[in-house]
Amino acid sequence: MNPETPKLAIVVGTYNRLDQIQRCVESILRETTTPFVLFITDAGSTDGTVKYLESIRSDVIKPLLVGKLLGQAKAYNDVFALVTTPYVCWLSDDNVVVNRGLDIAFDILEYDQRIGMVGLKTRDVQGPFVDAPYIGGISEVGILNVNQGMLRTPVLNKVAGFSEAFRDYGIDPDLTAKVLFSGYDIVYTKPVSLHHYRNWSTDKSSPEYKNIKEKNDRARKLYANKYSQFLRTSPILKLKQTARFAIKKAKFPSVGRTKKLVASNFSRDWSNILSGRYISLLDSVLYCGKKYHLRQRCPKYLLPSSLPDDPEL
């Protein structure tokens, strides 16, 4: 571990997933050379996680034993309030850092001051989406979804962190939208930065699946209501979406051929370019040779005078 003054704060939340948080921590230590401090907030685990966290406590690794479920947004925000480093990132305990992913995101932010947030490109290594080159796409209003990311701490403070109205689900795309509509660029790391061990049930009849679906549906409604003013389809976006539909129909006419669509990075990248607002059609050319792509920038004349308030459901 690097003894230098930390430049990056890494925040991870966990609850009763000892094997996963161990794997996550080990990957951070193995893959990250940027001087960092790691905060791990635990919601009251009873599976040995607390003992493990105490065993690795140090000047670099700082467990925060909260002891109760606060909801992801509040749990993360409480830790964000302690951050004094120039940069901060958030991960989930079911993530594993690969390909020096955090170092790459840090380098991107150091290189270009206009970039406010870097999405950590994530690939599922178990579950129904293992054939996809990476997960994460475009939200209902045409904004990149950043499920795990890194951003400048002043930017995080400016947008007031995660919205606690969302509690657990939908906090990530909401934060991304707040950063974008505050005038900062959003990008994705070009290489995969994280592996994701998706461990929730895909059985639609299971109570767990129904509970997750209910929370996701609520988050989507909150998000759509909050950003409804940005739902208008511009002529350029309409043209891009028409092109995306035509390409999909031409290349993959058969029903049930989803795996072919997501099998290549090229297809996934172009799907995001064509369905996203404010992403140039020349993105792959403009950022050839860079460590990032899918650069999204809201034009100044479209920036709101203030961020929208959280709606009530």
Short mmCIF file of C-alpha atoms in Angstrom, two decimals:
data_model
loop_
_atom_site.label_atom_id
_atom_site.label_comp_id
_atom_site.label_asym_id
_atom_site.label_seq_id
_atom_site.Cartn_x
_atom_site.Cartn_y
_atom_site.Cartn_z
CA MET A 1 0.00 0.00 0.00
CA ASN A 2 1.26 3.43 -0.94
CA PRO A 3 2.25 5.53 2.12
CA GLU A 4 1.95 8.84 0.25
CA THR A 5 -0.70 11.42 1.09
CA PRO A 6 -3.91 9.97 -0.39
CA LYS A 7 -5.33 11.59 -3.50
CA LEU A 8 -8.33 9.30 -3.82
CA ALA A 9 -11.02 8.20 -1.37
CA ILE A 10 -12.66 4.87 -2.20
CA VAL A 11 -16.03 4.22 -0.56
CA VAL A 12 -17.56 0.74 -0.38
CA GLY A 13 -20.71 -0.37 1.41
CA THR A 14 -21.30 -3.90 2.64
CA TYR A 15 -23.76 -6.02 4.60
CA ASN A 16 -23.40 -9.75 5.31
CA ARG A 17 -21.29 -10.51 2.24
CA LEU A 18 -17.95 -11.46 3.76
CA ASP A 19 -16.58 -13.34 0.76
CA GLN A 20 -17.45 -10.49 -1.59
CA ILE A 21 -16.02 -7.65 0.49
CA GLN A 22 -12.80 -9.65 0.95
CA ARG A 23 -12.52 -10.13 -2.80
CA CYS A 24 -13.27 -6.45 -3.42
CA VAL A 25 -10.67 -5.20 -0.93
CA GLU A 26 -8.00 -7.57 -2.23
CA SER A 27 -8.59 -6.33 -5.78
CA ILE A 28 -8.29 -2.68 -4.74
CA LEU A 29 -4.97 -3.36 -3.02
CA ARG A 30 -3.71 -5.40 -5.95
CA GLU A 31 -4.80 -3.13 -8.80
CA THR A 32 -4.41 0.41 -7.44
CA THR A 33 -1.16 2.39 -7.26
CA THR A 34 -2.77 5.83 -6.86
CA PRO A 35 -2.37 6.84 -3.19
CA PHE A 36 -5.77 6.17 -1.62
CA VAL A 37 -7.75 5.81 1.56
CA LEU A 38 -10.44 3.12 1.63
CA PHE A 39 -13.63 3.63 3.65
CA ILE A 40 -15.81 0.56 4.18
CA THR A 41 -19.21 1.21 5.73
CA ASP A 42 -20.90 -1.82 7.28
CA ALA A 43 -24.62 -1.90 8.06
CA GLY A 44 -24.46 -4.42 10.92
CA SER A 45 -23.16 -7.64 9.39
CA THR A 46 -23.38 -10.85 11.44
CA ASP A 47 -21.46 -13.20 9.12
CA GLY A 48 -17.90 -12.43 10.22
CA THR A 49 -17.55 -9.28 8.14
CA VAL A 50 -17.06 -7.04 11.19
CA LYS A 51 -14.24 -9.24 12.51
CA TYR A 52 -12.60 -9.18 9.09
CA LEU A 53 -12.88 -5.39 8.81
CA GLU A 54 -11.35 -4.92 12.24
CA SER A 55 -8.46 -7.20 11.24
CA ILE A 56 -7.54 -5.01 8.26
CA ARG A 57 -8.09 -1.64 9.93
CA SER A 58 -5.13 0.70 9.26
CA ASP A 59 -4.24 4.25 8.27
CA VAL A 60 -5.26 3.31 4.72
CA ILE A 61 -8.29 1.08 5.37
CA LYS A 62 -10.92 2.69 7.59
CA PRO A 63 -13.95 0.55 8.49
CA LEU A 64 -17.04 2.45 9.65
CA LEU A 65 -19.24 0.12 11.69
CA VAL A 66 -22.62 1.82 11.38
CA GLY A 67 -24.52 -1.19 12.70
CA LYS A 68 -27.82 -0.59 10.90
CA LEU A 69 -29.30 -0.29 7.43
CA LEU A 70 -29.50 3.37 6.46
CA GLY A 71 -30.11 2.93 2.74
CA GLN A 72 -27.28 3.18 0.24
CA ALA A 73 -27.66 6.90 -0.44
CA LYS A 74 -27.38 7.97 3.21
CA ALA A 75 -24.69 5.39 4.00
CA TYR A 76 -22.51 6.72 1.18
CA ASN A 77 -23.29 10.37 1.93
CA ASP A 78 -22.27 9.97 5.56
CA VAL A 79 -18.87 8.74 4.37
CA PHE A 80 -18.59 11.40 1.66
CA ALA A 81 -18.80 13.99 4.45
CA LEU A 82 -15.48 12.65 5.78
CA VAL A 83 -13.63 12.83 2.45
CA THR A 84 -10.76 15.33 2.15
CA THR A 85 -9.01 13.92 -0.93
CA PRO A 86 -9.25 15.66 -4.35
CA TYR A 87 -11.06 12.67 -5.87
CA VAL A 88 -13.60 10.15 -4.64
CA CYS A 89 -15.11 6.98 -6.06
CA TRP A 90 -17.82 4.60 -4.94
CA LEU A 91 -17.92 0.85 -5.45
CA SER A 92 -20.18 -2.01 -4.40
CA ASP A 93 -18.91 -4.96 -2.41
CA ASP A 94 -19.71 -7.26 -5.35
CA ASN A 95 -17.20 -5.41 -7.56
CA VAL A 96 -13.64 -6.50 -8.32
CA VAL A 97 -11.19 -3.95 -9.72
CA VAL A 98 -9.41 -5.13 -12.88
CA ASN A 99 -7.03 -3.67 -15.47
CA ARG A 100 -5.82 -0.95 -13.09
CA GLY A 101 -9.30 0.51 -13.43
CA LEU A 102 -9.11 3.09 -10.64
CA ASP A 103 -5.68 4.29 -11.77
CA ILE A 104 -7.07 4.82 -15.28
CA ALA A 105 -10.05 6.82 -14.00
CA PHE A 106 -7.74 8.91 -11.82
CA ASP A 107 -5.46 9.63 -14.80
CA ILE A 108 -8.45 10.73 -16.89
CA LEU A 109 -9.57 13.25 -14.28
CA GLU A 110 -6.01 14.53 -13.83
CA TYR A 111 -5.62 14.93 -17.60
CA ASP A 112 -8.80 16.86 -18.44
CA GLN A 113 -10.33 19.40 -16.06
CA ARG A 114 -13.57 19.54 -18.04
CA ILE A 115 -14.40 15.96 -17.10
CA GLY A 116 -16.35 15.84 -13.84
CA MET A 117 -17.11 12.13 -13.59
CA VAL A 118 -15.65 8.92 -14.98
CA GLY A 119 -17.87 5.88 -15.29
CA LEU A 120 -16.01 2.69 -14.38
CA LYS A 121 -16.86 0.32 -17.21
CA THR A 122 -18.21 -2.87 -15.66
CA ARG A 123 -18.60 -6.40 -16.97
CA ASP A 124 -20.77 -9.08 -15.37
CA VAL A 125 -18.87 -12.31 -14.68
CA GLN A 126 -21.91 -14.23 -13.46
CA GLY A 127 -25.61 -13.99 -14.06
CA PRO A 128 -27.75 -13.47 -17.18
CA PHE A 129 -25.56 -10.77 -18.79
CA VAL A 130 -22.18 -12.52 -18.90
CA ASP A 131 -22.20 -12.40 -22.72
CA ALA A 132 -22.35 -8.61 -22.76
CA PRO A 133 -19.00 -6.84 -23.32
CA TYR A 134 -20.02 -4.46 -20.54
CA ILE A 135 -23.15 -3.46 -18.65
CA GLY A 136 -24.56 0.02 -18.28
CA GLY A 137 -26.24 1.99 -20.98
CA ILE A 138 -28.43 5.03 -21.45
CA SER A 139 -31.16 6.23 -19.09
CA GLU A 140 -34.71 7.18 -20.06
CA VAL A 141 -33.60 10.76 -20.70
CA GLY A 142 -30.58 9.79 -22.80
CA ILE A 143 -27.89 10.09 -20.13
CA LEU A 144 -25.14 7.57 -19.45
CA ASN A 145 -25.80 5.34 -16.47
CA VAL A 146 -22.75 5.30 -14.19
CA ASN A 147 -23.33 2.49 -11.70
CA GLN A 148 -19.88 2.91 -10.17
CA GLY A 149 -17.71 5.91 -10.82
CA MET A 150 -15.05 8.40 -9.81
CA LEU A 151 -15.45 12.14 -9.64
CA ARG A 152 -13.84 15.27 -8.32
CA THR A 153 -14.69 15.86 -4.67
CA PRO A 154 -15.67 19.54 -5.26
CA VAL A 155 -18.11 18.34 -7.95
CA LEU A 156 -19.57 15.76 -5.56
CA ASN A 157 -20.03 18.46 -2.93
CA LYS A 158 -21.56 20.88 -5.44
CA VAL A 159 -24.30 18.40 -6.39
CA ALA A 160 -24.80 17.32 -2.74
CA GLY A 161 -23.89 13.67 -3.21
CA PHE A 162 -26.49 10.97 -3.68
CA SER A 163 -30.17 11.84 -3.50
CA GLU A 164 -31.60 10.21 -0.38
CA ALA A 165 -35.08 10.31 -1.91
CA PHE A 166 -33.97 7.35 -4.04
CA ARG A 167 -32.61 5.53 -0.95
CA ASP A 168 -31.09 2.42 -2.60
CA TYR A 169 -32.02 2.07 -6.26
CA GLY A 170 -31.51 4.77 -8.88
CA ILE A 171 -28.98 6.76 -6.86
CA ASP A 172 -26.24 6.28 -9.47
CA PRO A 173 -28.01 7.55 -12.63
CA ASP A 174 -29.44 10.44 -10.62
CA LEU A 175 -25.94 11.48 -9.51
CA THR A 176 -24.72 11.21 -13.10
CA ALA A 177 -27.52 13.47 -14.31
CA LYS A 178 -26.78 16.04 -11.59
CA VAL A 179 -23.11 16.16 -12.59
CA LEU A 180 -23.94 16.48 -16.30
CA PHE A 181 -26.55 19.22 -15.81
CA SER A 182 -24.13 21.12 -13.56
CA GLY A 183 -21.95 21.65 -16.62
CA TYR A 184 -19.40 18.85 -16.34
CA ASP A 185 -18.53 16.19 -18.89
CA ILE A 186 -19.15 12.49 -18.26
CA VAL A 187 -17.01 9.74 -19.80
CA TYR A 188 -16.59 5.97 -19.58
CA THR A 189 -13.26 4.22 -19.16
CA LYS A 190 -12.43 2.52 -22.44
CA PRO A 191 -11.16 -0.73 -20.90
CA VAL A 192 -13.31 -2.70 -18.48
CA SER A 193 -12.44 -1.44 -14.99
CA LEU A 194 -14.62 -3.64 -12.79
CA HIS A 195 -15.96 -7.16 -12.75
CA HIS A 196 -19.38 -7.56 -11.21
CA TYR A 197 -20.52 -10.69 -9.37
CA ARG A 198 -24.26 -10.36 -9.85
CA ASN A 199 -25.76 -12.49 -7.11
CA TRP A 200 -29.47 -11.73 -6.99
CA SER A 201 -32.13 -14.12 -8.18
CA THR A 202 -33.33 -14.01 -11.79
CA ASP A 203 -36.38 -16.14 -10.96
CA LYS A 204 -39.28 -13.78 -11.61
CA SER A 205 -41.47 -15.65 -9.13
CA SER A 206 -39.03 -15.31 -6.22
CA PRO A 207 -39.72 -12.78 -3.43
CA GLU A 208 -36.22 -11.32 -3.89
CA TYR A 209 -36.80 -10.65 -7.60
CA LYS A 210 -40.20 -9.06 -6.92
CA ASN A 211 -38.72 -6.85 -4.20
CA ILE A 212 -35.90 -5.66 -6.46
CA LYS A 213 -38.31 -5.04 -9.33
CA GLU A 214 -40.58 -2.98 -7.08
CA LYS A 215 -37.64 -0.83 -5.94
CA ASN A 216 -36.37 -0.42 -9.51
CA ASP A 217 -39.83 0.58 -10.75
CA ARG A 218 -40.06 3.22 -8.01
CA ALA A 219 -36.59 4.55 -8.89
CA ARG A 220 -37.46 4.81 -12.58
CA LYS A 221 -40.61 6.80 -11.78
CA LEU A 222 -38.68 9.15 -9.50
CA TYR A 223 -36.00 9.64 -12.13
CA ALA A 224 -38.49 10.24 -14.95
CA ASN A 225 -40.46 12.74 -12.86
CA LYS A 226 -37.34 14.58 -11.73
CA TYR A 227 -35.89 14.98 -15.22
CA SER A 228 -39.14 15.26 -17.20
CA GLN A 229 -38.07 18.71 -18.47
CA PHE A 230 -35.26 16.99 -20.37
CA LEU A 231 -37.47 14.35 -21.99
CA ARG A 232 -38.11 16.34 -25.16
CA THR A 233 -36.57 14.62 -28.15
CA SER A 234 -34.36 16.93 -30.20
CA PRO A 235 -34.15 16.47 -34.00
CA ILE A 236 -30.58 15.18 -33.66
CA LEU A 237 -31.51 12.65 -30.99
CA LYS A 238 -34.52 11.53 -33.00
CA LEU A 239 -32.28 10.99 -36.03
CA LYS A 240 -29.77 9.02 -33.96
CA GLN A 241 -32.49 6.84 -32.44
CA THR A 242 -33.98 6.17 -35.87
CA ALA A 243 -30.55 5.12 -37.13
CA ARG A 244 -30.07 2.84 -34.13
CA PHE A 245 -33.42 1.16 -34.74
CA ALA A 246 -32.67 0.69 -38.44
CA ILE A 247 -29.24 -0.83 -37.73
CA LYS A 248 -30.66 -3.23 -35.15
CA LYS A 249 -33.43 -4.29 -37.50
CA ALA A 250 -31.07 -4.78 -40.42
CA LYS A 251 -28.34 -6.66 -38.58
CA PHE A 252 -30.41 -8.68 -36.16
CA PRO A 253 -33.82 -9.39 -37.73
CA SER A 254 -34.45 -12.58 -35.76
CA VAL A 255 -36.27 -12.46 -32.46
CA GLY A 256 -34.26 -13.67 -29.49
CA ARG A 257 -30.85 -12.77 -30.92
CA THR A 258 -29.92 -10.42 -28.07
CA LYS A 259 -26.63 -12.20 -27.48
CA LYS A 260 -25.46 -11.29 -30.97
CA LEU A 261 -26.20 -7.62 -30.31
CA VAL A 262 -24.17 -7.46 -27.11
CA ALA A 263 -21.38 -9.81 -28.18
CA SER A 264 -19.08 -7.07 -29.40
CA ASN A 265 -17.89 -3.83 -27.86
CA PHE A 266 -18.48 -2.13 -31.21
CA SER A 267 -22.19 -2.91 -31.16
CA ARG A 268 -22.60 -1.85 -27.54
CA ASP A 269 -20.64 1.36 -28.02
CA TRP A 270 -22.69 2.37 -31.04
CA SER A 271 -25.92 1.50 -29.27
CA ASN A 272 -24.94 3.97 -26.53
CA ILE A 273 -23.75 6.63 -28.98
CA LEU A 274 -26.98 6.50 -30.97
CA SER A 275 -29.36 6.39 -28.01
CA GLY A 276 -27.58 8.98 -25.86
CA ARG A 277 -27.99 12.74 -25.82
CA TYR A 278 -24.96 14.97 -26.29
CA ILE A 279 -22.62 12.14 -27.43
CA SER A 280 -20.93 12.90 -30.74
CA LEU A 281 -21.38 10.55 -33.68
CA LEU A 282 -17.61 10.95 -34.10
CA ASP A 283 -16.94 9.76 -30.55
CA SER A 284 -14.90 6.72 -31.61
CA VAL A 285 -12.72 8.95 -33.83
CA LEU A 286 -12.38 11.90 -31.45
CA TYR A 287 -11.20 9.73 -28.57
CA CYS A 288 -9.19 7.14 -30.46
CA GLY A 289 -6.06 6.48 -28.41
CA LYS A 290 -7.58 7.96 -25.24
CA LYS A 291 -8.27 6.05 -22.04
CA TYR A 292 -11.93 7.06 -22.23
CA HIS A 293 -14.82 7.31 -24.68
CA LEU A 294 -18.59 7.92 -24.79
CA ARG A 295 -17.97 11.53 -23.80
CA GLN A 296 -21.19 13.31 -22.92
CA ARG A 297 -21.42 17.10 -22.64
CA CYS A 298 -24.60 19.12 -22.28
CA PRO A 299 -24.45 22.31 -24.38
CA LYS A 300 -24.28 25.44 -22.25
CA TYR A 301 -27.49 26.86 -23.68
CA LEU A 302 -29.38 23.76 -22.49
CA LEU A 303 -28.02 23.76 -18.95
CA PRO A 304 -30.73 24.45 -16.34
CA SER A 305 -30.37 27.46 -14.07
CA SER A 306 -30.61 25.07 -11.12
CA LEU A 307 -30.90 21.33 -10.60
CA PRO A 308 -34.44 19.97 -10.31
CA ASP A 309 -35.75 19.09 -6.85
CA ASP A 310 -36.49 15.52 -5.87
CA PRO A 311 -40.15 14.71 -6.59
CA GLU A 312 -42.43 12.84 -4.21
CA LEU A 313 -44.13 9.60 -5.14
#
